[in-house]
PDB file of C-alpha atoms in Angstrom:
ATOM      1  CA  GLY A   1      -6.343  42.458 -31.243  1.00  0.00           C
ATOM      2  CA  ARG A   2      -4.833  44.635 -33.928  1.00  0.00           C
ATOM      3  CA  ILE A   3      -2.084  47.226 -34.082  1.00  0.00           C
ATOM      4  CA  ALA A   4      -2.114  50.018 -36.667  1.00  0.00           C
ATOM      5  CA  VAL A   5       0.829  52.206 -37.705  1.00  0.00           C
ATOM      6  CA  ALA A   6       0.434  55.410 -39.691  1.00  0.00           C
ATOM      7  CA  THR A   7       3.387  56.514 -41.861  1.00  0.00           C
ATOM      8  CA  TYR A   8       4.036  59.834 -43.544  1.00  0.00           C
ATOM      9  CA  GLY A   9       2.978  59.466 -47.176  1.00  0.00           C
ATOM     10  CA  ARG A  10       3.034  55.661 -47.155  1.00  0.00           C
ATOM     11  CA  GLY A  11      -0.376  54.771 -45.801  1.00  0.00           C
ATOM     12  CA  ILE A  12      -1.470  52.795 -42.749  1.00  0.00           C
ATOM     13  CA  TYR A  13      -0.180  49.357 -41.904  1.00  0.00           C
ATOM     14  CA  THR A  14      -2.081  46.941 -39.677  1.00  0.00           C
ATOM     15  CA  LEU A  15      -1.005  43.774 -37.932  1.00  0.00           C
ATOM     16  CA  GLU A  16      -3.289  41.207 -36.365  1.00  0.00           C
ATOM     17  CA  LEU A  17      -2.206  40.273 -32.842  1.00  0.00           C
ATOM     18  CA  PRO A  18      -2.779  36.806 -31.407  1.00  0.00           C
ATOM     19  CA  ASP A  19      -4.961  36.466 -28.336  1.00  0.00           C
ATOM     20  CA  PRO A  20      -2.939  36.095 -25.112  1.00  0.00           C
ATOM     21  CA  PRO A  21      -2.851  32.634 -23.560  1.00  0.00           C
ATOM     22  CA  ALA A  22      -5.098  31.941 -20.590  1.00  0.00           C
ATOM     23  CA  VAL A  23      -2.140  30.925 -18.404  1.00  0.00           C
ATOM     24  CA  ASP A  24       1.175  32.705 -18.931  1.00  0.00           C
ATOM     25  CA  ALA A  25       3.626  33.386 -16.107  1.00  0.00           C
ATOM     26  CA  ALA A  26       6.820  35.246 -17.019  1.00  0.00           C
ATOM     27  CA  LEU A  27      10.063  35.735 -15.125  1.00  0.00           C
ATOM     28  CA  GLY A  28      11.423  39.275 -15.120  1.00  0.00           C
ATOM     29  CA  ARG A  29      15.047  40.375 -14.774  1.00  0.00           C
ATOM     30  CA  ILE A  30      16.601  38.641 -11.765  1.00  0.00           C
ATOM     31  CA  LEU A  31      17.075  41.204  -9.004  1.00  0.00           C
ATOM     32  CA  ASN A  32      19.262  39.083  -6.715  1.00  0.00           C
ATOM     33  CA  PRO A  33      21.820  37.624  -7.075  1.00  0.00           C
ATOM     34  CA  ARG A  34      23.472  39.581  -9.846  1.00  0.00           C
ATOM     35  CA  GLY A  35      26.851  41.166 -10.373  1.00  0.00           C
ATOM     36  CA  SER A  36      29.410  40.846  -7.587  1.00  0.00           C
ATOM     37  CA  VAL A  37      28.373  39.872  -4.068  1.00  0.00           C
ATOM     38  CA  CYS A  38      30.061  39.196  -0.729  1.00  0.00           C
ATOM     39  CA  GLY A  39      29.191  36.294   1.554  1.00  0.00           C
ATOM     40  CA  ASP A  40      28.694  32.634   0.752  1.00  0.00           C
ATOM     41  CA  GLN A  41      24.885  32.682   0.490  1.00  0.00           C
ATOM     42  CA  THR A  42      22.351  34.874  -1.295  1.00  0.00           C
ATOM     43  CA  HIS A  43      18.568  35.053  -1.161  1.00  0.00           C
ATOM     44  CA  PRO A  44      17.291  34.998  -4.774  1.00  0.00           C
ATOM     45  CA  LEU A  45      14.736  37.694  -5.614  1.00  0.00           C
ATOM     46  CA  LEU A  46      12.695  36.979  -8.745  1.00  0.00           C
ATOM     47  CA  PRO A  47      10.075  39.229 -10.393  1.00  0.00           C
ATOM     48  CA  VAL A  48       7.083  37.271 -11.750  1.00  0.00           C
ATOM     49  CA  LEU A  49       4.509  38.750 -14.151  1.00  0.00           C
ATOM     50  CA  ASN A  50       1.081  37.407 -15.062  1.00  0.00           C
ATOM     51  CA  LEU A  51       0.765  37.900 -18.831  1.00  0.00           C
ATOM     52  CA  GLY A  52      -2.214  35.575 -19.191  1.00  0.00           C
ATOM     53  CA  THR A  53      -5.939  36.170 -18.861  1.00  0.00           C
ATOM     54  CA  GLN A  54      -6.497  34.011 -15.756  1.00  0.00           C
ATOM     55  CA  PRO A  55      -5.221  34.499 -12.181  1.00  0.00           C
ATOM     56  CA  ILE A  56      -2.104  32.599 -11.127  1.00  0.00           C
ATOM     57  CA  GLN A  57      -2.530  30.637  -7.898  1.00  0.00           C
ATOM     58  CA  GLN A  58       0.539  28.407  -7.881  1.00  0.00           C
ATOM     59  CA  LEU A  59       4.093  28.451  -9.238  1.00  0.00           C
ATOM     60  CA  VAL A  60       6.728  25.707  -9.188  1.00  0.00           C
ATOM     61  CA  ILE A  61      10.252  27.128  -9.387  1.00  0.00           C
ATOM     62  CA  GLN A  62      13.646  25.495  -9.906  1.00  0.00           C
ATOM     63  CA  TYR A  63      16.723  27.622  -9.224  1.00  0.00           C
ATOM     64  CA  GLY A  64      20.410  27.224  -8.641  1.00  0.00           C
ATOM     65  CA  TYR A  65      24.000  27.686  -9.765  1.00  0.00           C
ATOM     66  CA  PHE A  66      25.424  25.875 -12.780  1.00  0.00           C
ATOM     67  CA  GLY A  67      27.485  22.990 -11.406  1.00  0.00           C
ATOM     68  CA  GLY A  68      26.562  23.961  -7.821  1.00  0.00           C
ATOM     69  CA  ALA A  69      23.676  23.993  -5.383  1.00  0.00           C
ATOM     70  CA  SER A  70      20.072  23.991  -6.602  1.00  0.00           C
ATOM     71  CA  ALA A  71      16.572  23.793  -5.103  1.00  0.00           C
ATOM     72  CA  ASP A  72      12.883  23.507  -5.909  1.00  0.00           C
ATOM     73  CA  THR A  73      10.109  25.515  -4.288  1.00  0.00           C
ATOM     74  CA  VAL A  74       6.364  26.045  -4.614  1.00  0.00           C
ATOM     75  CA  TRP A  75       4.607  29.400  -4.261  1.00  0.00           C
ATOM     76  CA  ASN A  76       0.901  29.519  -3.493  1.00  0.00           C
ATOM     77  CA  GLY A  77      -0.997  32.790  -3.647  1.00  0.00           C
ATOM     78  CA  TRP A  78      -3.010  34.983  -6.007  1.00  0.00           C
ATOM     79  CA  LEU A  79      -1.688  37.049  -8.918  1.00  0.00           C
ATOM     80  CA  GLU A  80      -4.224  38.822 -11.118  1.00  0.00           C
ATOM     81  CA  PRO A  81      -3.730  39.191 -14.901  1.00  0.00           C
ATOM     82  CA  GLY A  82      -1.458  42.149 -15.596  1.00  0.00           C
ATOM     83  CA  ASP A  83      -0.019  42.212 -12.058  1.00  0.00           C
ATOM     84  CA  SER A  84       3.466  41.310 -10.871  1.00  0.00           C
ATOM     85  CA  LEU A  85       5.258  40.424  -7.647  1.00  0.00           C
ATOM     86  CA  ASN A  86       8.781  39.814  -6.369  1.00  0.00           C
ATOM     87  CA  LEU A  87       9.413  36.349  -4.923  1.00  0.00           C
ATOM     88  CA  GLN A  88      12.197  35.993  -2.359  1.00  0.00           C
ATOM     89  CA  LEU A  89      13.442  32.412  -2.252  1.00  0.00           C
ATOM     90  CA  ALA A  90      15.451  30.453   0.299  1.00  0.00           C
ATOM     91  CA  ALA A  91      19.191  31.131   0.208  1.00  0.00           C
ATOM     92  CA  LEU A  92      21.620  28.839  -1.579  1.00  0.00           C
ATOM     93  CA  PRO A  93      25.384  28.496  -1.072  1.00  0.00           C
ATOM     94  CA  ALA A  94      27.114  30.159  -4.008  1.00  0.00           C
ATOM     95  CA  PRO A  95      30.384  28.970  -5.574  1.00  0.00           C
ATOM     96  CA  THR A  96      33.382  31.282  -5.300  1.00  0.00           C
ATOM     97  CA  GLY A  97      34.194  33.354  -8.370  1.00  0.00           C
ATOM     98  CA  TRP A  98      32.076  33.703 -11.501  1.00  0.00           C
ATOM     99  CA  SER A  99      29.137  31.363 -12.003  1.00  0.00           C
ATOM    100  CA  GLN A 100      25.733  31.309 -13.683  1.00  0.00           C
ATOM    101  CA  PHE A 101      22.545  31.477 -11.645  1.00  0.00           C
ATOM    102  CA  THR A 102      19.369  30.255 -13.373  1.00  0.00           C
ATOM    103  CA  ALA A 103      15.696  30.256 -12.367  1.00  0.00           C
ATOM    104  CA  ILE A 104      12.971  28.322 -14.222  1.00  0.00           C
ATOM    105  CA  LEU A 105       9.197  28.285 -13.827  1.00  0.00           C
ATOM    106  CA  THR A 106       8.412  24.592 -14.308  1.00  0.00           C
ATOM    107  CA  GLY A 107       4.721  24.672 -13.409  1.00  0.00           C
ATOM    108  CA  VAL A 108       1.844  27.148 -13.253  1.00  0.00           C
ATOM    109  CA  ASN A 109      -1.496  26.399 -11.614  1.00  0.00           C
ATOM    110  CA  GLY A 110      -0.673  22.703 -11.414  1.00  0.00           C
ATOM    111  CA  ALA A 111       0.290  22.257 -15.090  1.00  0.00           C
ATOM    112  CA  GLU A 112       2.841  23.389 -17.671  1.00  0.00           C
ATOM    113  CA  ASP A 113       2.736  27.040 -18.681  1.00  0.00           C
ATOM    114  CA  GLU A 114       0.936  27.664 -21.982  1.00  0.00           C
ATOM    115  CA  ARG A 115       3.848  29.837 -23.132  1.00  0.00           C
ATOM    116  CA  SER A 116       7.207  28.581 -21.837  1.00  0.00           C
ATOM    117  CA  ALA A 117       9.497  30.941 -23.786  1.00  0.00           C
ATOM    118  CA  ASN A 118       9.462  33.469 -20.924  1.00  0.00           C
ATOM    119  CA  ASN A 119       9.886  30.965 -18.071  1.00  0.00           C
ATOM    120  CA  THR A 120      13.703  30.962 -17.783  1.00  0.00           C
ATOM    121  CA  ARG A 121      16.148  33.634 -16.649  1.00  0.00           C
ATOM    122  CA  SER A 122      19.906  33.461 -16.065  1.00  0.00           C
ATOM    123  CA  VAL A 123      22.465  35.911 -14.706  1.00  0.00           C
ATOM    124  CA  GLU A 124      26.228  35.921 -14.168  1.00  0.00           C
ATOM    125  CA  VAL A 125      27.234  36.166 -10.502  1.00  0.00           C
ATOM    126  CA  ASN A 126      30.658  36.810  -8.994  1.00  0.00           C
ATOM    127  CA  LEU A 127      31.069  35.684  -5.374  1.00  0.00           C
ATOM    128  CA  ILE A 128      33.995  37.557  -3.823  1.00  0.00           C
ATOM    129  CA  GLU A 129      35.836  36.101  -0.844  1.00  0.00           C
ATOM    130  CA  ASP A 130      37.274  38.636   1.610  1.00  0.00           C
ATOM    131  CA  GLY A 131      35.749  41.491  -0.382  1.00  0.00           C
ATOM    132  CA  THR A 132      35.716  45.155   0.599  1.00  0.00           C
ATOM    133  CA  PRO A 133      32.546  47.261   0.839  1.00  0.00           C
ATOM    134  CA  LEU A 134      32.693  50.364  -1.339  1.00  0.00           C
ATOM    135  CA  VAL A 135      30.166  53.214  -1.257  1.00  0.00           C
ATOM    136  CA  VAL A 136      29.453  54.947  -4.580  1.00  0.00           C
ATOM    137  CA  THR A 137      27.671  58.308  -4.346  1.00  0.00           C
ATOM    138  CA  PHE A 138      26.469  59.632  -7.706  1.00  0.00           C
ATOM    139  CA  ASP A 139      24.956  63.117  -8.209  1.00  0.00           C
ATOM    140  CA  SER A 140      23.322  63.400 -11.629  1.00  0.00           C
ATOM    141  CA  ASP A 141      22.855  66.599 -13.607  1.00  0.00           C
ATOM    142  CA  CYS A 142      19.697  67.655 -15.463  1.00  0.00           C
ATOM    143  CA  PHE A 143      20.366  65.027 -18.162  1.00  0.00           C
ATOM    144  CA  GLY A 144      20.275  62.159 -15.667  1.00  0.00           C
ATOM    145  CA  SER A 145      18.674  59.633 -18.002  1.00  0.00           C
ATOM    146  CA  GLN A 146      21.656  59.914 -20.369  1.00  0.00           C
ATOM    147  CA  HIS A 147      24.378  58.714 -18.054  1.00  0.00           C
ATOM    148  CA  GLY A 148      25.418  56.113 -15.499  1.00  0.00           C
ATOM    149  CA  TRP A 149      28.511  54.263 -14.319  1.00  0.00           C
ATOM    150  CA  VAL A 150      30.280  50.927 -14.716  1.00  0.00           C
ATOM    151  CA  MET A 151      32.911  49.267 -12.521  1.00  0.00           C
ATOM    152  CA  ARG A 152      35.290  46.716 -14.106  1.00  0.00           C
ATOM    153  CA  ASP A 153      37.997  44.432 -12.827  1.00  0.00           C
ATOM    154  CA  ALA A 154      41.555  44.248 -14.190  1.00  0.00           C
ATOM    155  CA  LEU A 155      40.385  41.943 -17.015  1.00  0.00           C
ATOM    156  CA  GLY A 156      37.651  44.358 -18.110  1.00  0.00           C
ATOM    157  CA  ARG A 157      34.767  42.260 -16.729  1.00  0.00           C
ATOM    158  CA  VAL A 158      31.807  44.235 -15.379  1.00  0.00           C
ATOM    159  CA  LEU A 159      31.543  43.864 -11.599  1.00  0.00           C
ATOM    160  CA  HIS A 160      28.784  46.447 -11.067  1.00  0.00           C
ATOM    161  CA  ARG A 161      26.792  48.881 -13.137  1.00  0.00           C
ATOM    162  CA  SER A 162      24.187  51.513 -12.402  1.00  0.00           C
ATOM    163  CA  GLY A 163      20.839  52.006 -14.005  1.00  0.00           C
ATOM    164  CA  TRP A 164      20.122  55.283 -15.759  1.00  0.00           C
ATOM    165  CA  ALA A 165      19.823  58.050 -13.156  1.00  0.00           C
ATOM    166  CA  SER A 166      16.950  60.454 -12.532  1.00  0.00           C
ATOM    167  CA  PRO A 167      17.616  64.149 -13.317  1.00  0.00           C
ATOM    168  CA  ILE A 168      19.307  66.111 -10.509  1.00  0.00           C
ATOM    169  CA  ALA A 169      19.248  63.219  -8.053  1.00  0.00           C
ATOM    170  CA  THR A 170      21.635  61.502  -5.661  1.00  0.00           C
ATOM    171  CA  THR A 171      21.994  57.716  -5.543  1.00  0.00           C
ATOM    172  CA  VAL A 172      24.074  55.843  -2.961  1.00  0.00           C
ATOM    173  CA  ASP A 173      25.094  52.218  -3.569  1.00  0.00           C
ATOM    174  CA  THR A 174      27.158  49.983  -1.285  1.00  0.00           C
ATOM    175  CA  LEU A 175      29.073  47.482  -3.413  1.00  0.00           C
ATOM    176  CA  CYS A 176      31.247  44.460  -2.774  1.00  0.00           C
ATOM    177  CA  VAL A 177      34.585  44.738  -4.581  1.00  0.00           C
ATOM    178  CA  PRO A 178      37.776  42.633  -4.613  1.00  0.00           C
ATOM    179  CA  ASN A 179      41.003  43.915  -3.113  1.00  0.00           C
ATOM    180  CA  ALA A 180      42.507  44.555  -6.536  1.00  0.00           C
ATOM    181  CA  CYS A 181      42.846  47.189  -9.256  1.00  0.00           C
ATOM    182  CA  LEU A 182      39.477  48.417 -10.573  1.00  0.00           C
ATOM    183  CA  THR A 183      38.274  50.799 -13.278  1.00  0.00           C
ATOM    184  CA  PHE A 184      35.331  53.134 -12.616  1.00  0.00           C
ATOM    185  CA  GLU A 185      33.730  54.600 -15.772  1.00  0.00           C
ATOM    186  CA  ILE A 186      31.182  57.390 -16.113  1.00  0.00           C
ATOM    187  CA  HIS A 187      29.288  57.145 -19.387  1.00  0.00           C
ATOM    188  CA  GLN A 188      26.559  58.511 -21.596  1.00  0.00           C
ATOM    189  CA  ASP A 189      24.487  56.482 -24.071  1.00  0.00           C
ATOM    190  CA  GLN A 190      27.496  56.342 -26.376  1.00  0.00           C
ATOM    191  CA  LEU A 191      30.026  55.945 -23.513  1.00  0.00           C
ATOM    192  CA  SER A 192      31.293  59.417 -24.400  1.00  0.00           C
ATOM    193  CA  GLY A 193      32.774  60.175 -21.007  1.00  0.00           C
ATOM    194  CA  TYR A 194      32.579  62.532 -18.055  1.00  0.00           C
ATOM    195  CA  GLU A 195      33.901  65.654 -19.805  1.00  0.00           C
ATOM    196  CA  SER A 196      31.083  65.837 -22.353  1.00  0.00           C
ATOM    197  CA  LEU A 197      28.493  65.670 -19.581  1.00  0.00           C
ATOM    198  CA  MET A 198      29.950  68.658 -17.756  1.00  0.00           C
ATOM    199  CA  GLU A 199      29.312  70.907 -20.760  1.00  0.00           C
ATOM    200  CA  ASP A 200      25.596  70.161 -21.044  1.00  0.00           C
ATOM    201  CA  CYS A 201      24.096  71.447 -17.829  1.00  0.00           C
ATOM    202  CA  SER A 202      24.551  74.136 -15.197  1.00  0.00           C
ATOM    203  CA  SER A 203      23.982  71.532 -12.459  1.00  0.00           C
ATOM    204  CA  PRO A 204      27.296  69.635 -12.513  1.00  0.00           C
ATOM    205  CA  LEU A 205      27.540  65.873 -12.387  1.00  0.00           C
ATOM    206  CA  SER A 206      29.677  64.569  -9.531  1.00  0.00           C
ATOM    207  CA  PHE A 207      30.517  61.329  -7.775  1.00  0.00           C
ATOM    208  CA  SER A 208      32.558  59.976  -4.886  1.00  0.00           C
ATOM    209  CA  LEU A 209      33.939  56.589  -3.837  1.00  0.00           C
ATOM    210  CA  SER A 210      34.523  55.763  -0.172  1.00  0.00           C
ATOM    211  CA  ILE A 211      35.226  52.789   2.096  1.00  0.00           C
ATOM    212  CA  PRO A 212      33.004  52.726   5.223  1.00  0.00           C
ATOM    213  CA  GLY A 213      34.831  53.300   8.491  1.00  0.00           C
TER     214      GLY A 213
END
């Protein structure tokens, strides 16, 4: 393949692209666990993409916590080139506090993947003992894609964060938080704060925090 880029007054630049490998499974961003969770076990949820030119019929996966529990599993199925799926794996006991969870694709279709650079994903996980559920309701304004929120602990570590919101939409998230002092931040792309958002749109941004029950 080839990609071409046209520039104003500077001509056209082309770049030859390599052919994709026949077999190429890639791990996407780990959906679970991530951030702060309650309970001593979590069911990992892993997105897998087929970036090769041949169908994927089998995956061998290693996953676990650094210095803690780990497991191996085999998935058998059918994943066409260009398609993706979310694999839910058997639960593992998680260590208390902050730890690193890692997943690795160690085999594809009975052999090593032809491109292994996209076979490993890791995420920081915080298991909270005796945590409190907290409901965050977030009403975005008409510039929803420009803002979101972050929750930090007393040391400034991120416990939870939102994705970018849709315009004029309401999202409700139930979070696990420690029984301690927390900071809840509303931000734009440049972390410019809540006040600047209120000036941009006639549909005001609002949010609420509540404890169920």
